[in-house]
XYZ file of C-alpha atoms in Angstrom:
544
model
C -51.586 62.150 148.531
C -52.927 63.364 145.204
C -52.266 60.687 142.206
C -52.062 63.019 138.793
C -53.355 61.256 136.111
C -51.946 60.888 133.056
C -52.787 58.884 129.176
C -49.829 56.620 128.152
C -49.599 55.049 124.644
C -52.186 52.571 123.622
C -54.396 52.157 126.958
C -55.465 54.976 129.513
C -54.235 53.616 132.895
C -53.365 55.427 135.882
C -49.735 55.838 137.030
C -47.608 58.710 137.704
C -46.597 60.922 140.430
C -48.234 61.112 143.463
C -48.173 65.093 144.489
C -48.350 65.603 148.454
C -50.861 67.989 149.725
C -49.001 69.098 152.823
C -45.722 70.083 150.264
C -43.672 67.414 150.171
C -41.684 66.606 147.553
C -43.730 64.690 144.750
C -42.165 61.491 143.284
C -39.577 62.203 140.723
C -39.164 60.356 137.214
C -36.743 58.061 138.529
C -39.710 56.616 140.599
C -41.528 55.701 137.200
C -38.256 54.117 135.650
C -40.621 50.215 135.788
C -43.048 52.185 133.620
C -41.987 50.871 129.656
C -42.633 54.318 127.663
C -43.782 53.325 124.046
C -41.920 55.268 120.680
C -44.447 57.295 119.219
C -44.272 55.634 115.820
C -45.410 52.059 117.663
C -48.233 54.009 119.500
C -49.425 55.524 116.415
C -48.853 51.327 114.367
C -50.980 49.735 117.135
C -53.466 52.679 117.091
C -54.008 52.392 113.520
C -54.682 48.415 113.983
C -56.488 48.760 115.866
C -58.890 50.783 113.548
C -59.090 48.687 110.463
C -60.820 45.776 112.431
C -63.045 48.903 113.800
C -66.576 49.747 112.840
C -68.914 52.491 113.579
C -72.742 51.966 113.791
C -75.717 54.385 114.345
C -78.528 52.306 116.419
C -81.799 53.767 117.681
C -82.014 55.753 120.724
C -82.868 52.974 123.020
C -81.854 49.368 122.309
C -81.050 46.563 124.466
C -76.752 46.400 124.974
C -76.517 42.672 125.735
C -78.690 41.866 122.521
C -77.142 44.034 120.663
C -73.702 42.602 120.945
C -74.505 39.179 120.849
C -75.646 40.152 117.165
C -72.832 41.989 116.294
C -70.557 38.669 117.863
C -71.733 36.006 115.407
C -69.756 37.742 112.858
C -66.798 37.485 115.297
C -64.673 38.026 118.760
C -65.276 41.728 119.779
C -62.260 42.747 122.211
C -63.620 46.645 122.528
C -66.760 48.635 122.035
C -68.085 51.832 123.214
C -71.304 54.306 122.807
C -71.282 57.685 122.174
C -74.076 60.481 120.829
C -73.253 62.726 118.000
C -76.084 63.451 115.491
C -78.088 60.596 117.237
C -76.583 57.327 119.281
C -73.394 55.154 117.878
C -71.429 51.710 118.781
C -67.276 52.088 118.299
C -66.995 48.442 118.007
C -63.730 46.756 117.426
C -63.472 43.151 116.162
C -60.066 40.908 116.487
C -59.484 40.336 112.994
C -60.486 41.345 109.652
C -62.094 38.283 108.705
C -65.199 39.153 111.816
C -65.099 42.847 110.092
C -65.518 41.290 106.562
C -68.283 38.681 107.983
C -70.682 41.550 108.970
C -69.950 43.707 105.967
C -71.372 40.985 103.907
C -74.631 40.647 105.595
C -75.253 44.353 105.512
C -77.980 45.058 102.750
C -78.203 48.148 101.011
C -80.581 51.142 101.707
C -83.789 52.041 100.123
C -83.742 55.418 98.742
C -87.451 55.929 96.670
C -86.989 59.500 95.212
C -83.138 59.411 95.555
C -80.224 57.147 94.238
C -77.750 55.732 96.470
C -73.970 55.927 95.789
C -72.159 52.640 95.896
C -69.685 53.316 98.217
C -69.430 50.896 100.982
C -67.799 51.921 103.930
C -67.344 50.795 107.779
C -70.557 53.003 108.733
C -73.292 51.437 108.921
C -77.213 52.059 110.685
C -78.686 49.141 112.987
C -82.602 48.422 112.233
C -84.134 46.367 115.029
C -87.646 45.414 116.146
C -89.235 48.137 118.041
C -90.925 45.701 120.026
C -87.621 44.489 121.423
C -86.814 45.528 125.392
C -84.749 48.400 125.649
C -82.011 49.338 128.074
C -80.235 52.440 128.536
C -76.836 52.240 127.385
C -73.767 54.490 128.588
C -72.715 57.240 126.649
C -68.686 57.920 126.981
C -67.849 61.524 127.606
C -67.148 63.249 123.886
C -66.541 66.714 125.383
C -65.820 68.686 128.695
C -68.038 70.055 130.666
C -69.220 74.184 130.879
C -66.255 76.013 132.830
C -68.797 77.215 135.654
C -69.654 73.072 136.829
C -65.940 72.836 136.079
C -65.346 75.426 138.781
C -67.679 74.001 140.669
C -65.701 70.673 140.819
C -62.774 72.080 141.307
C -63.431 73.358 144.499
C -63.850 70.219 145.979
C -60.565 69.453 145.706
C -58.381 69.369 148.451
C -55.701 71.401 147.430
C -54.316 73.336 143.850
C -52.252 70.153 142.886
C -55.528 68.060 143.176
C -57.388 70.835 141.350
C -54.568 70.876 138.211
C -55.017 66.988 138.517
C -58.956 66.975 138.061
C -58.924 69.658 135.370
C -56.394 67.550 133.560
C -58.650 64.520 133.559
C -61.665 66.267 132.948
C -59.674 68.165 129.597
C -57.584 65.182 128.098
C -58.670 63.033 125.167
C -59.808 60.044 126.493
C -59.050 56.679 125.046
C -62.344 56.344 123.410
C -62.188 59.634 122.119
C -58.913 58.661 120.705
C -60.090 54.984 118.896
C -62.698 57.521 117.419
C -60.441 59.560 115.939
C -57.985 57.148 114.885
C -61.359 55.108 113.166
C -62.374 58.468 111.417
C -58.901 58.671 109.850
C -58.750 54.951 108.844
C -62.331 55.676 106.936
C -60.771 58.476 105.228
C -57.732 56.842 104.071
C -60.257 53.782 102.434
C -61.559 56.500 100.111
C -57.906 57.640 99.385
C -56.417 54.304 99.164
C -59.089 54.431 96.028
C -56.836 56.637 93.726
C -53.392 55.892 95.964
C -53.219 52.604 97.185
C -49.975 52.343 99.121
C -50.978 55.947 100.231
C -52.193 56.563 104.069
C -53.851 58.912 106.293
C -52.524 59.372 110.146
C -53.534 61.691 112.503
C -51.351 64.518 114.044
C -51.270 67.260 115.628
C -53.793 67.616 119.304
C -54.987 63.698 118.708
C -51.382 62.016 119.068
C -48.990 64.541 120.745
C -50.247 63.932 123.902
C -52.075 67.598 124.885
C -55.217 66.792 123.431
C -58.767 68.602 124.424
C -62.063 66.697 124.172
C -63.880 68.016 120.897
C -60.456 69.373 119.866
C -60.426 69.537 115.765
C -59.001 66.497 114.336
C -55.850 67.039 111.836
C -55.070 64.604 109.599
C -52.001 63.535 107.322
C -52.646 62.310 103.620
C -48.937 60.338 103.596
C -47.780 59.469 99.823
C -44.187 58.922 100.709
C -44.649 55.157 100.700
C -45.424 55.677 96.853
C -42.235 57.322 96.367
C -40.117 54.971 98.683
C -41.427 51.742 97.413
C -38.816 52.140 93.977
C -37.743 48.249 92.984
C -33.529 47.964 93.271
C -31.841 47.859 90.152
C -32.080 44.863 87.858
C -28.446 44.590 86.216
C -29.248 43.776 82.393
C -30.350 45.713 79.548
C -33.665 46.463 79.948
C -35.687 48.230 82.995
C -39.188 49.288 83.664
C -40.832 52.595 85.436
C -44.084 53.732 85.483
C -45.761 56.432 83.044
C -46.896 59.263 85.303
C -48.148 62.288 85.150
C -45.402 65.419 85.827
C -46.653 68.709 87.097
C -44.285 71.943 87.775
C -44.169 71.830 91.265
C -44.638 69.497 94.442
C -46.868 72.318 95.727
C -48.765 72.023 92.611
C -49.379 68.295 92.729
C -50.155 68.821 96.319
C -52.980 71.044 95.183
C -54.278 68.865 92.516
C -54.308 65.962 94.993
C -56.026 67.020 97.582
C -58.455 68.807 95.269
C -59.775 65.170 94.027
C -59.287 63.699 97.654
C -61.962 66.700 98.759
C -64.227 65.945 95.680
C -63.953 62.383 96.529
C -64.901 63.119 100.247
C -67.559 65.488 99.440
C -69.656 63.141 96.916
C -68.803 59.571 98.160
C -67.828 59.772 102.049
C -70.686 59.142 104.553
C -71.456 61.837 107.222
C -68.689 63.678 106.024
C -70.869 67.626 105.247
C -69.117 71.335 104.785
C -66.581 70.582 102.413
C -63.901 73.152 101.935
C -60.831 73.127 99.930
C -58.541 75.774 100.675
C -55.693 74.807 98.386
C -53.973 78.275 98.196
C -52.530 78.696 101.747
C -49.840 77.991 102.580
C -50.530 74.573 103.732
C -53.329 73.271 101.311
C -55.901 71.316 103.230
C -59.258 69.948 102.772
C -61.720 70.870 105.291
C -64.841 69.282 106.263
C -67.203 68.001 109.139
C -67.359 64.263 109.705
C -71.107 64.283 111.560
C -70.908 60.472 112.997
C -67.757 61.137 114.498
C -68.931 64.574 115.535
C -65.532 66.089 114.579
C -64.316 69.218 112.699
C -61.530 67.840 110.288
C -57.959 69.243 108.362
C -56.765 66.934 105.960
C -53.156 67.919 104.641
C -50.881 66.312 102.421
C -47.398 68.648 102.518
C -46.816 69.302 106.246
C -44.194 66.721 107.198
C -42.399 68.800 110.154
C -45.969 69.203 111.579
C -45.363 65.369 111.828
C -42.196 65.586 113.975
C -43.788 68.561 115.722
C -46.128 65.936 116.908
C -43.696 63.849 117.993
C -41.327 66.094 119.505
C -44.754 67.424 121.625
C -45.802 63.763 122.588
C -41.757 62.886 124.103
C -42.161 66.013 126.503
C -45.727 65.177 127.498
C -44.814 62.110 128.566
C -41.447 62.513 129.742
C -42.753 64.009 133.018
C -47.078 63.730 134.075
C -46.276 67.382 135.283
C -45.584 69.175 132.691
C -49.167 67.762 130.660
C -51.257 68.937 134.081
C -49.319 72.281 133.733
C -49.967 72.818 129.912
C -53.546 72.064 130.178
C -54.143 74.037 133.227
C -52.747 77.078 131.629
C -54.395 76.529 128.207
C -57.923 76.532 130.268
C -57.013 79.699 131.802
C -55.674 81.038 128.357
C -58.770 80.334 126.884
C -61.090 81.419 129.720
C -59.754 84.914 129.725
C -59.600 85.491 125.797
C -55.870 85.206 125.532
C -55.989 82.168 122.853
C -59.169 81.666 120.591
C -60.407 78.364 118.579
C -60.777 81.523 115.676
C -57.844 82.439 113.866
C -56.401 86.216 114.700
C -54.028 87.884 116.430
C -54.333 86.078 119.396
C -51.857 83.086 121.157
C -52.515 79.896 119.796
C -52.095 76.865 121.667
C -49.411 75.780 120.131
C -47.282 79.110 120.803
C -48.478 78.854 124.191
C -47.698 75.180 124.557
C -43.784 76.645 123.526
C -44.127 78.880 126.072
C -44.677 76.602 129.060
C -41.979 73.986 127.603
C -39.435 77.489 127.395
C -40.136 78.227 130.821
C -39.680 74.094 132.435
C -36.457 74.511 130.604
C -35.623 77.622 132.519
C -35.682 76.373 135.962
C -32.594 76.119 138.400
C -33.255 72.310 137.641
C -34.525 71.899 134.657
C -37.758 69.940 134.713
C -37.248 68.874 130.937
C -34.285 68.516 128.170
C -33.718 71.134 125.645
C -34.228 70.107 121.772
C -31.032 70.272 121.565
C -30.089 67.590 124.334
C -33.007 65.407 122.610
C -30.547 65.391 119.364
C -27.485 64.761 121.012
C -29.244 61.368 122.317
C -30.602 60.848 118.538
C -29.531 57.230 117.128
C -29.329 57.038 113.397
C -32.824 55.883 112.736
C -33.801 59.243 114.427
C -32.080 61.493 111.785
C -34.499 63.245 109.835
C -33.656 66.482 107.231
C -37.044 67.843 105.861
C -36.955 70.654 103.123
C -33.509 71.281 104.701
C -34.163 71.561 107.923
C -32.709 69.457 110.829
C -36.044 67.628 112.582
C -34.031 64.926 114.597
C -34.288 64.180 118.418
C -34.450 60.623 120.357
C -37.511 59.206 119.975
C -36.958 56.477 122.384
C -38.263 58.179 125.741
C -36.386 55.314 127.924
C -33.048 56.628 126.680
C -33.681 60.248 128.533
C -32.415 60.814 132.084
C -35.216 61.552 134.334
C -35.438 65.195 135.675
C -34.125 66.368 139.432
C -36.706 68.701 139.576
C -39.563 68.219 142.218
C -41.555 71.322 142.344
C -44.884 71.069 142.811
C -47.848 71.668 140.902
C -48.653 74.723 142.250
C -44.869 76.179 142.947
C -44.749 76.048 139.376
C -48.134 77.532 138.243
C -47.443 80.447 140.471
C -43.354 80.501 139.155
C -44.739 80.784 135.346
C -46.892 83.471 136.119
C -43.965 85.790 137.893
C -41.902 84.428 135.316
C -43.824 85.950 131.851
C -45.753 88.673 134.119
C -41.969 90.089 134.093
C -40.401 88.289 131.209
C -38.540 91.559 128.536
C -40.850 90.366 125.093
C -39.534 93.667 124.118
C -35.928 92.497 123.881
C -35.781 88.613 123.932
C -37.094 86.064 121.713
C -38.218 82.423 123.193
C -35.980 79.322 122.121
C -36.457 75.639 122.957
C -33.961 74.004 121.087
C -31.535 75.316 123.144
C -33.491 76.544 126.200
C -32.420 80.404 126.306
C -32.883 83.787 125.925
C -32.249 84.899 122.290
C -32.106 88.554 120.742
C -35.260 89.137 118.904
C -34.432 89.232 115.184
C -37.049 91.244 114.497
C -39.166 93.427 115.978
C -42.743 91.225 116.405
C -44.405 91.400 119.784
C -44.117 88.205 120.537
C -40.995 85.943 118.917
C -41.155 82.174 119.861
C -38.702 80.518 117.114
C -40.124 77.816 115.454
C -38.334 74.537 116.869
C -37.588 73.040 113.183
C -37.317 75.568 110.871
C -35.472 77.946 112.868
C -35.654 81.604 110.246
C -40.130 81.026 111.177
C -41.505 82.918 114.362
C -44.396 80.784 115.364
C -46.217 83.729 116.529
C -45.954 86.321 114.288
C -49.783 86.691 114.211
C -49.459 87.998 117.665
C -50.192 92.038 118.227
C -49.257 94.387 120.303
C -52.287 94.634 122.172
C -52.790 90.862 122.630
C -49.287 90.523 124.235
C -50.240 93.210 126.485
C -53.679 91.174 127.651
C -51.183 88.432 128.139
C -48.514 90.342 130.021
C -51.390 92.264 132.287
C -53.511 88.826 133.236
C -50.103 87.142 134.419
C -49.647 89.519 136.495
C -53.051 89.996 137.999
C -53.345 85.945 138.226
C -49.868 85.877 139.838
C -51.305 88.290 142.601
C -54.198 86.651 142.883
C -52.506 83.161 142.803
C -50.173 84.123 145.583
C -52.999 85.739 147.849
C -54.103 81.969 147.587
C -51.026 80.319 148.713
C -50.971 82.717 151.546
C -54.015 81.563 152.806
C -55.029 77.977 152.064
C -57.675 77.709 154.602
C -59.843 80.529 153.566
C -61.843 77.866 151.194
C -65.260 78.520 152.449
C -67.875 78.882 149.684
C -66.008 81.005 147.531
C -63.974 79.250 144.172
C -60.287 79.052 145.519
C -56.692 77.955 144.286
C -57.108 77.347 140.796
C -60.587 77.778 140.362
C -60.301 81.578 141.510
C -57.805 82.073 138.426
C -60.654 80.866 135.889
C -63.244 83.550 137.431
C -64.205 86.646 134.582
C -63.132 88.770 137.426
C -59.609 88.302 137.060
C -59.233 89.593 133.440
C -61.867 92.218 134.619
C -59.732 92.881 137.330
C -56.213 94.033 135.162
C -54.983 97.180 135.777
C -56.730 98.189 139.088
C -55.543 99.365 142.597
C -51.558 98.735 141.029
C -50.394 100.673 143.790
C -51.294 98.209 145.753
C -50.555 94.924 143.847
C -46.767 95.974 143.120
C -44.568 93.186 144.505
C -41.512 91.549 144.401
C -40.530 87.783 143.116
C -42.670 84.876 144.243
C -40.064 83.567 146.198
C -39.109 86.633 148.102
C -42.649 86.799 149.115
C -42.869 83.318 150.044
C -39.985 83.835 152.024
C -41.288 86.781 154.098
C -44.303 85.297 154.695
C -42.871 82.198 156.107
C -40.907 84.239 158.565
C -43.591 86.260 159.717
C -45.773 82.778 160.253
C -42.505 81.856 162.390
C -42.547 85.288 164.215
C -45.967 84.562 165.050
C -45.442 80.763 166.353
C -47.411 79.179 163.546
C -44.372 77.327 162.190
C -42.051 75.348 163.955
């Protein structure tokens, strides 16, 4: 049996379904019903906690660990620390309360700068001095990003079967919970500086960090939240007199967006430690604030109008964790996308992840038993703290994961890489548009090569970068993988020392292999095939 890993809310633990390697039937949902499934709104509260009691210290390269945390303990309990490298070696440490975080922040000195002067900005960053003559341990570095695709290859064909292989790529691809307190401790720093100017303001992660489909070294997007300025109005005092702040009135909310985030960047830029590269692009269409934080070794967005990115997030974490296959699926097939050129970390005209991501949730939907709701089946379960209208657009769905039937489905890992394969290696782009919210074909509106209708606000094609030529790639290498993914089914023994199953789809010779001997590749559905070739193996005595 082949346990699929999986990261719930809060802590990384193992559960999940256990996928059988001689094709039985894997567990269905209804065997994880024990499992409590946390709202995403109290993963993201306790995350968050957890990173105001957190700091972040740059130590030497070698250091002893023991003495190292018995110094940083007589400020306090610490209940979590971790090392990592990123521009030299750094402690994640976590302290129960603020009062241990306040202790050491008031025995840390301040720097010597001779032919510079130092900006008094005191954050949660701080650099360790110790006696060199001190003994030195080494001290474990957690994983910060995944390994080169040819030792990934190389891994996965020790794996005992495809399922396995989807299994280990999953856990070698997924944020892991370190990465994760990281992240959340980088956006906690960054809110400090914007709590300057904003005080009941925030910043939250969203996007890859929280939803659930998360790559190691994946950029970190992040959510400058003023709505708790607006929302925090005092009821009305019955009497003659009132009182309201004098404020500042600008023509537009996109304008004050811009103007915002312009002093936010300038703030980061001259005052934030480690954080280098500052860019403010406040014309596009979703003004952000770019910039490197070096510590953290993370490439950062910071937004401050992109609310229905927010419930994007959301609606992106309740499917990933609604069923352990679909997040093995989606980051199998992202690998693959990536490998082959068919989605690119460099804006274009290529699939992004996200439209991708769409894809895979279209096709789940599509099966003879569905393997996960529609949108529009997560609304009609929507309670009425789930209603939410943004800009005029309906963003509600059930956020409580409990209150969703478990799926039927039991298809394997592998039935279903091979299915989505057939399934867009044939799919008519030309004619039909993609639709989750209500899990069907639609008639393209217009005539784009690829039309995946934004979930939210339904008149946007989320892929309208997408060209002619790229859809093509992608049409072509599902094909070619889907005939080279079914030659592997067919035989399962012929391992030997060449990559297999999975690991034969992430080869360059499969997108170097599109369009050859066609003749000879033309075939009919998966299933017929499987079907024919489990009657000849009977013909032949093989199966009983």
């Amino acid at each position: 049996m082949v346990t699929c890993m999986r990261l719930l809310p809060v802590i990384r633990v193992i559960t999940s379904r256990a996928l059988s390697s001689t094709g039985a039937a894997p567990e269905t949902a209804a065997d994880q019903e024990q499992v409590t499934r946390k709202a995403f709104a109290d993963v993201q509260k306790e995350r968050q906690e957890q990173a105001k009691h957190t700091v972040l210290i740059n130590f030497p390269s070698k250091i002893n660990e023991n003495k190292l945390l018995k110094y940083l303990s007589l400020h306090g309990k610490i209940v979590n620390h971790f090392f990592y490298e990123s521009y030299g070696s750094h402690a994640v440490v976590e302290y129960l309360d603020k009062e241990s975080l306040e202790s050491l922040r008031a025995g840390a000195g301040i720097p010597n700068a001779r032919d510079e002067c130092i900006v008094p900005f005191k954050s949660r960053l701080f650099t360790l001095k110790c006696n060199p003559e001190l003994d030195h341990t080494p001290v474990l570095y957690s994983k910060q990003a995944t390994r080169p695709i040819n030792e990934l290859i190389q891994k996965l064909c020790t794996a005992d079967n495809i399922e396995e292989q989807m299994c280990t790529l999953l856990d070698e691809y997924q944020l892991t919970d370190e990465s994760i307190r990281l992240r959340f401790l980088v956006s906690s720093l960054i809110s400090d500086i914007a709590t300057a100017y904003f005080p009941e303001a925030t910043v939250n992660p969203y996007g890859s960090t929280v939803n659930s489909f998360g790559k190691l070294g994946c950029d970190l997007d992040l959510f400058l939240d003023l709505e708790n300025v607006e929302r925090n109005r005092p009821p009305k005092i019955a009497g003659p007199f009132s009182t309201e702040y004098l404020m500042k009135r600008v023509p537009s909310g996109r304008v004050a967006t811009q103007r915002i985030l312009s002093v936010i960047g300038e703030c980061i830029d001259h005052f934030g430690p480690g954080c280098t590269g500052v860019q403010k692009i406040l014309n596009a269409r979703c003004p952000l604030v770019r910039f490197s934080h070096q510590p953290a070794g993370l490439q950062c967005d910071l937004t401050s109008d992109n609310r229905i990115a927010l419930r994007s997030s959301e609606l992106l974490y309740i499917y990933g964790n609604f069923d352990s296959r679909v997040r093995a699926l989606v980051f199998t097939l992202r690998c693959w996308a990536r490998v082959h050129g068919i989605t690119s970390p460099i804006p274009g005209a290529w699939i992004t992840n996200f439209s991708l991501t769409t894809m895979i949730l279209f096709f789940l939907q599509k099966r003879d038993s569905p393997l996960i709701p529609t949108l529009d089946h997560l609304k009609s379960l929507a309670g009425k703290e789930d209603k939410h209208i943004i800009d005029g657009n309906d963003c509600t769905f059930v956020s409580n994961l409990n209150k969703i039937k478990p799926s039927k489905n039991s298809e394997t890992l592998d039935v279903l890489l091979s299915e989505f394969l057939e399934f867009y290696g044939n799919f008519d782009f030309s004619k039909n548009c993609i639709d989750i919210r209500k899990g069907q074909e639609q008639n393209k509106p217009e005539s784009s090569p690829l039309y995946i209708q934004n979930p939210f606000e339904q008149v946007l094609n989320i892929s309208k970068n997408v060209n002619q030529t790229q859809m093509d790639r992608f049409v072509a290498l599902a094909r070619e993988s889907a005939w080279i993914f079914q030659e592997q089914l067919s035989n399962p023994s012929n391992k030997g020392n060449q990559a297999w199953g999975l690991a034969a789809l992430l080869l360059p010779s499969v997108s170097q292999g599109i369009g050859k001997s066609k003749k000879k590749r033309k075939r009919g559905p998966a299933s017929e095939r499987i079907k024919n070739l489990l009657e000849s193996l009977k013909a032949n005595g093989k199966v009983r």
